[in-house]
Amino acid sequence: MPESIQRTLILVKPDGVRRALVGEVIHRFEMKGYQIRGLKMMKLTREKAERHYAVHKGKAFYDELIEFITSGPLVAMVLEGPGAVAIARKVMGATRPHDAEIGTIRGDFANQTRQNIVHGSDSVESAQYEIPIYFEESDLV
Ligand code: UDP
Ligand code: MG
């Protein structure tokens, strides 16, 4: 059965921008066959950061995560294609550096859990929640 066409939110987080990995990250998703439906550089407001990461509110790492994600410009994009949500997560690699396989973005470029270069929605429902935080419907092609 063919994979269904999905949209997912990908971020090059502020550490990825600082380390000049924007092109590398975009390249990997393009090479995997995904189309870019929206793309922008922006500095996230605290309000948007708290909306995005509401699911983590109360956890030990929450305050530092909000601090980090608002610490500088990030690049947000909407990718579209077959199985985009789960397959983009495979391209990214696991959250923890000990678990992220070499060959994934995090496996190749991150050695700590917080500053891990990239974000990707973890489900279709998360993508539908996250995309409007970053893009108006009219921004997407
Ligand atoms: N994070 C952190 N410490 C932790 C777990 C997560 O700083 O112990 C940060 C990290 O940047 C991660 C983000 O919080 O990417 C969101 O965590 P989640 O568990 O949702 O990981 P992801 O979905 O990004 O792989
Ligand atoms: Mg997550």
Coordinates of N, CA and C and ligand atoms in Angstrom, one line a residue:
M1 N 0.9 -1.2 0.0 CA 0.0 0.0 0.0 C 0.9 1.2 0.0
P2 N 0.6 2.2 -0.8 CA 1.4 3.4 -0.9 C 1.3 4.2 0.4
E3 N 2.4 4.9 0.8 CA 2.4 5.8 1.9 C 1.5 6.9 1.6
S4 N 0.7 7.4 2.7 CA -0.1 8.6 2.4 C 0.7 9.9 2.4
I5 N 0.2 10.8 1.6 CA 0.9 12.1 1.5 C 0.6 12.9 2.8
Q6 N 1.6 13.4 3.5 CA 1.5 14.1 4.7 C 2.3 15.4 4.7
R7 N 1.9 16.3 5.6 CA 2.7 17.5 5.8 C 3.3 17.4 7.2
T8 N 4.5 17.9 7.4 CA 5.2 17.9 8.7 C 5.9 19.2 8.9
L9 N 6.0 19.7 10.1 CA 6.8 20.9 10.5 C 8.2 20.5 10.8
I10 N 9.2 21.1 10.1 CA 10.6 20.9 10.4 C 11.1 22.3 10.8
L11 N 12.0 22.2 11.9 CA 12.7 23.5 12.3 C 14.2 23.2 12.2
V12 N 15.0 24.1 11.6 CA 16.4 24.1 11.9 C 16.5 25.0 13.1
K13 N 16.8 24.4 14.3 CA 16.8 25.2 15.6 C 17.9 26.2 15.6
P14 N 17.9 27.1 16.6 CA 18.9 28.2 16.6 C 20.4 27.7 16.6
D15 N 20.6 26.5 17.2 CA 22.0 26.0 17.2 C 22.4 25.6 15.7
G16 N 21.4 25.1 15.0 CA 21.7 24.7 13.6 C 22.0 25.9 12.7
V17 N 21.2 27.0 13.0 CA 21.5 28.2 12.2 C 22.9 28.8 12.6
R18 N 23.2 28.8 13.9 CA 24.5 29.3 14.4 C 25.6 28.5 13.8
R19 N 25.4 27.2 13.6 CA 26.5 26.4 13.1 C 26.5 26.3 11.6
A20 N 25.7 27.1 10.9 CA 25.6 27.1 9.4 C 25.2 25.8 8.8
L21 N 24.2 25.1 9.5 CA 23.8 23.8 9.0 C 22.4 23.9 8.3
V22 N 22.0 25.1 8.0 CA 20.7 25.3 7.3 C 20.6 24.6 6.0
G23 N 21.6 24.8 5.1 CA 21.7 24.2 3.8 C 21.8 22.7 3.9
E24 N 22.6 22.2 4.8 CA 22.8 20.8 5.0 C 21.5 20.1 5.4
V25 N 20.7 20.7 6.3 CA 19.5 20.1 6.8 C 18.4 20.1 5.6
I26 N 18.3 21.2 5.0 CA 17.4 21.3 3.9 C 17.7 20.3 2.8
H27 N 19.0 20.2 2.5 CA 19.5 19.2 1.5 C 19.1 17.8 1.8
R28 N 19.3 17.4 3.0 CA 19.0 16.0 3.4 C 17.5 15.7 3.2
F29 N 16.6 16.7 3.5 CA 15.2 16.4 3.2 C 14.8 16.4 1.8
E30 N 15.5 17.3 1.0 CA 15.3 17.3 -0.4 C 15.8 16.1 -1.0
M31 N 16.9 15.6 -0.6 CA 17.5 14.3 -1.2 C 16.5 13.2 -0.9
K32 N 15.8 13.2 0.2 CA 14.9 12.1 0.6 C 13.6 12.2 -0.2
G33 N 13.4 13.3 -0.9 CA 12.3 13.4 -1.9 C 11.2 14.3 -1.4
Y34 N 11.4 15.0 -0.3 CA 10.2 15.8 0.2 C 10.2 17.2 -0.5
Q35 N 9.0 17.7 -0.7 CA 8.8 19.0 -1.3 C 8.7 20.0 -0.2
I36 N 9.2 21.2 -0.4 CA 9.1 22.3 0.6 C 7.9 23.1 0.2
R37 N 6.9 23.1 1.1 CA 5.6 23.9 0.9 C 5.7 25.3 1.5
G38 N 6.5 25.4 2.5 CA 6.7 26.7 3.2 C 8.1 26.8 3.8
L39 N 8.7 28.0 3.8 CA 10.0 28.1 4.3 C 10.2 29.6 4.8
K40 N 10.7 29.7 6.0 CA 11.0 31.1 6.5 C 12.0 31.1 7.7
M41 N 12.8 32.1 7.7 CA 13.6 32.4 8.9 C 12.9 33.3 9.8
M42 N 12.9 33.1 11.1 CA 12.2 33.9 12.0 C 12.8 33.7 13.4
K43 N 12.6 34.7 14.3 CA 13.0 34.6 15.7 C 11.7 34.3 16.4
L44 N 11.6 33.2 17.1 CA 10.3 32.8 17.7 C 10.1 33.6 19.0
T45 N 8.8 34.1 19.1 CA 8.4 34.8 20.3 C 8.3 33.8 21.4
R46 N 8.4 34.3 22.6 CA 8.2 33.4 23.8 C 6.8 32.8 23.8
E47 N 5.8 33.5 23.4 CA 4.4 33.1 23.3 C 4.3 31.9 22.3
K48 N 4.9 32.0 21.2 CA 4.8 30.9 20.2 C 5.6 29.7 20.7
A49 N 6.8 29.9 21.3 CA 7.6 28.8 21.8 C 6.8 28.1 22.9
E50 N 6.1 28.8 23.7 CA 5.3 28.1 24.8 C 4.1 27.3 24.2
R51 N 3.6 27.9 23.1 CA 2.5 27.2 22.4 C 3.0 25.9 21.8
H52 N 4.1 26.0 21.1 CA 4.7 24.8 20.4 C 5.0 23.7 21.4
Y53 N 5.6 24.1 22.6 CA 6.1 23.1 23.5 C 5.2 22.9 24.7
A54 N 4.0 23.3 24.6 CA 3.0 23.2 25.7 C 3.0 21.7 26.3
V55 N 3.2 20.8 25.4 CA 3.2 19.4 25.9 C 4.3 19.1 26.9
H56 N 5.3 19.9 26.9 CA 6.5 19.6 27.8 C 6.4 20.5 29.0
K57 N 5.4 21.4 29.2 CA 5.3 22.3 30.3 C 5.3 21.5 31.6
G58 N 6.2 21.9 32.6 CA 6.3 21.2 33.8 C 7.4 20.3 33.9
K59 N 8.0 19.9 32.7 CA 9.1 19.0 32.8 C 10.4 19.7 33.2
A60 N 11.4 19.0 33.6 CA 12.6 19.6 34.1 C 13.3 20.4 33.1
F61 N 13.3 20.0 31.8 CA 14.0 20.7 30.8 C 13.2 21.9 30.1
Y62 N 12.0 22.1 30.5 CA 11.1 23.0 29.8 C 11.6 24.4 29.7
D63 N 12.0 25.0 30.9 CA 12.5 26.4 30.9 C 13.7 26.6 30.0
E64 N 14.6 25.7 30.1 CA 15.8 25.8 29.3 C 15.5 25.6 27.8
L65 N 14.6 24.7 27.5 CA 14.1 24.5 26.1 C 13.6 25.8 25.5
I66 N 12.7 26.5 26.3 CA 12.1 27.7 25.8 C 13.2 28.8 25.6
E67 N 14.1 28.8 26.6 CA 15.2 29.8 26.5 C 16.0 29.5 25.2
F68 N 16.3 28.3 24.9 CA 17.1 27.8 23.8 C 16.4 28.1 22.5
I69 N 15.2 27.8 22.4 CA 14.5 27.9 21.1 C 14.2 29.3 20.7
T70 N 14.2 30.2 21.7 CA 14.0 31.6 21.4 C 15.4 32.4 21.4
S71 N 16.5 31.7 21.4 CA 17.8 32.3 21.6 C 18.4 33.0 20.4
G72 N 17.7 32.7 19.2 CA 18.2 33.3 18.0 C 17.3 32.8 16.9
P73 N 17.6 33.3 15.7 CA 16.7 32.9 14.5 C 16.7 31.4 14.3
L74 N 15.6 30.9 13.8 CA 15.5 29.5 13.4 C 14.9 29.5 12.0
V75 N 15.0 28.4 11.3 CA 14.4 28.3 10.0 C 13.3 27.2 10.1
A76 N 12.0 27.7 9.8 CA 10.9 26.8 9.8 C 10.5 26.4 8.4
M77 N 10.1 25.1 8.2 CA 9.6 24.7 6.9 C 8.5 23.7 7.1
V78 N 7.7 23.6 6.1 CA 6.7 22.6 5.9 C 7.1 21.7 4.8
L79 N 7.3 20.4 5.1 CA 7.6 19.5 4.1 C 6.4 18.6 3.8
E80 N 6.3 18.2 2.5 CA 5.2 17.4 2.1 C 5.7 16.2 1.3
G81 N 5.1 15.1 1.5 CA 5.4 13.9 0.7 C 4.9 12.6 1.4
P82 N 5.2 11.5 0.8 CA 4.7 10.2 1.3 C 5.3 9.9 2.7
G83 N 4.5 9.7 3.7 CA 4.9 9.3 5.0 C 5.8 10.4 5.7
A84 N 5.6 11.6 5.3 CA 6.5 12.7 5.7 C 6.8 12.8 7.2
V85 N 5.7 12.5 8.0 CA 5.9 12.7 9.5 C 6.9 11.7 10.0
A86 N 6.7 10.4 9.8 CA 7.6 9.4 10.4 C 8.9 9.3 9.7
I87 N 8.9 9.5 8.4 CA 10.2 9.3 7.7 C 11.1 10.5 8.0
A88 N 10.5 11.7 8.1 CA 11.4 12.9 8.5 C 12.0 12.6 9.8
R89 N 11.3 12.0 10.7 CA 11.9 11.7 12.1 C 13.1 10.7 11.9
K90 N 13.0 9.8 11.0 CA 14.1 8.9 10.7 C 15.3 9.7 10.1
V91 N 15.0 10.6 9.3 CA 16.1 11.4 8.7 C 16.8 12.3 9.8
M92 N 16.0 12.7 10.8 CA 16.5 13.5 11.9 C 17.3 12.7 12.9
G93 N 16.9 11.5 13.2 CA 17.5 10.7 14.2 C 16.9 10.9 15.6
A94 N 17.3 10.1 16.6 CA 16.7 10.1 17.9 C 17.1 11.4 18.7
T95 N 16.2 11.7 19.7 CA 16.4 12.9 20.5 C 17.8 12.8 21.2
R96 N 18.1 11.7 21.9 CA 19.3 11.6 22.7 C 20.5 11.3 21.8
P97 N 21.6 11.9 22.0 CA 22.8 11.7 21.1 C 23.3 10.3 21.2
H98 N 23.1 9.6 22.3 CA 23.6 8.2 22.4 C 22.7 7.3 21.5
D99 N 21.5 7.7 21.3 CA 20.6 6.9 20.5 C 20.5 7.2 19.0
A100 N 21.0 8.4 18.7 CA 20.9 8.9 17.3 C 22.0 8.2 16.4
E101 N 21.5 7.5 15.4 CA 22.4 6.7 14.6 C 23.2 7.7 13.7
I102 N 24.5 7.3 13.5 CA 25.3 8.0 12.5 C 24.6 7.9 11.1
G103 N 24.6 9.0 10.4 CA 23.9 9.0 9.1 C 22.6 9.8 9.2
T104 N 22.1 10.0 10.4 CA 21.0 10.9 10.6 C 21.5 12.3 10.9
I105 N 20.7 13.3 10.8 CA 21.1 14.7 11.1 C 21.6 14.8 12.5
R106 N 20.9 14.4 13.5 CA 21.3 14.5 14.9 C 22.5 13.6 15.1
G107 N 22.5 12.4 14.5 CA 23.6 11.5 14.7 C 24.9 12.0 14.2
D108 N 24.8 12.8 13.1 CA 26.0 13.3 12.5 C 26.5 14.7 13.1
F109 N 25.5 15.4 13.7 CA 25.9 16.8 14.0 C 25.6 17.2 15.5
A110 N 25.0 16.3 16.3 CA 24.6 16.7 17.7 C 25.3 15.8 18.7
N111 N 25.8 16.3 19.8 CA 26.4 15.5 20.8 C 25.7 15.8 22.2
Q112 N 24.6 16.5 22.2 CA 23.8 16.7 23.4 C 22.4 16.7 23.1
T113 N 21.5 16.6 24.2 CA 20.1 16.4 24.0 C 19.4 17.7 23.6
R114 N 19.8 18.8 24.2 CA 19.0 20.0 24.0 C 19.3 20.6 22.6
Q115 N 20.5 20.9 22.4 CA 20.9 21.6 21.2 C 21.1 20.5 20.1
N116 N 20.0 20.1 19.5 CA 20.1 18.9 18.6 C 19.6 19.2 17.2
I117 N 19.8 20.5 16.8 CA 19.8 20.9 15.4 C 18.5 21.1 14.8
V118 N 17.6 20.1 15.0 CA 16.4 20.0 14.2 C 15.2 19.5 15.0
H119 N 14.0 20.0 14.6 CA 12.7 19.6 15.1 C 11.9 19.0 14.0
G120 N 11.1 18.0 14.3 CA 10.1 17.4 13.4 C 8.9 17.0 14.1
S121 N 7.8 17.2 13.6 CA 6.5 16.8 14.2 C 6.5 15.3 14.5
D122 N 5.9 14.9 15.6 CA 6.0 13.5 15.9 C 4.7 12.7 15.5
S123 N 3.7 13.4 15.0 CA 2.5 12.7 14.5 C 1.8 13.6 13.6
V124 N 0.8 13.1 12.8 CA 0.0 14.0 12.0 C -0.7 15.0 12.8
E125 N -1.2 14.6 13.9 CA -2.0 15.6 14.8 C -1.0 16.7 15.3
S126 N 0.2 16.3 15.7 CA 1.2 17.3 16.1 C 1.5 18.3 15.0
A127 N 1.6 17.7 13.8 CA 1.9 18.6 12.6 C 0.8 19.6 12.4
Q128 N -0.4 19.1 12.5 CA -1.6 20.0 12.3 C -1.7 21.1 13.4
Y129 N -1.2 20.7 14.6 CA -1.1 21.7 15.7 C 0.0 22.7 15.5
E130 N 1.2 22.2 15.1 CA 2.4 23.0 15.0 C 2.5 23.9 13.8
I131 N 2.0 23.5 12.7 CA 2.2 24.2 11.4 C 1.6 25.6 11.5
P132 N 0.4 25.8 12.1 CA -0.2 27.1 12.1 C 0.5 28.1 13.1
I133 N 1.3 27.5 14.0 CA 2.1 28.4 14.9 C 3.2 29.2 14.1
Y134 N 3.6 28.6 13.0 CA 4.7 29.1 12.2 C 4.3 29.7 10.9
F135 N 3.2 29.2 10.3 CA 2.7 29.6 8.9 C 1.3 29.9 8.9
E136 N 0.9 31.0 8.1 CA -0.5 31.2 7.7 C -0.7 30.2 6.6
E137 N -2.0 29.8 6.4 CA -2.3 28.9 5.3 C -1.8 29.5 4.0
S138 N -2.0 30.9 3.9 CA -1.6 31.5 2.6 C -0.1 31.6 2.3
D139 N 0.7 31.2 3.4 CA 2.2 31.2 3.2 C 2.6 29.9 2.5
L140 N 1.7 28.9 2.5 CA 2.0 27.6 2.0 C 1.7 27.4 0.5
V141 N 2.6 26.8 -0.3 CA 2.3 26.6 -1.7 C 1.9 25.2 -2.0
Ligands
UDP1 N1 15.0 18.3 25.3 C1 15.9 18.7 26.3 N2 16.1 17.8 27.3 C2 15.5 16.6 27.4 C3 14.6 16.2 26.4 C4 14.4 17.1 25.4 O1 16.5 19.8 26.3 O2 15.8 15.8 28.4 C5 14.8 19.3 24.2 C6 15.4 18.8 22.9 O3 15.8 20.0 22.2 C7 14.2 18.2 22.2 C8 13.0 19.0 22.7 O4 13.4 19.3 24.0 O5 14.4 18.1 20.8 C9 11.7 18.4 22.6 O6 11.8 17.1 23.3 P1 11.1 15.8 22.7 O7 11.2 14.7 23.7 O8 9.8 16.2 22.1 O9 12.1 15.4 21.5 P2 12.0 15.5 19.9 O10 10.6 15.2 19.5 O11 12.5 16.8 19.5 O12 12.9 14.4 19.4
MG2 MG 8.8 16.0 20.3

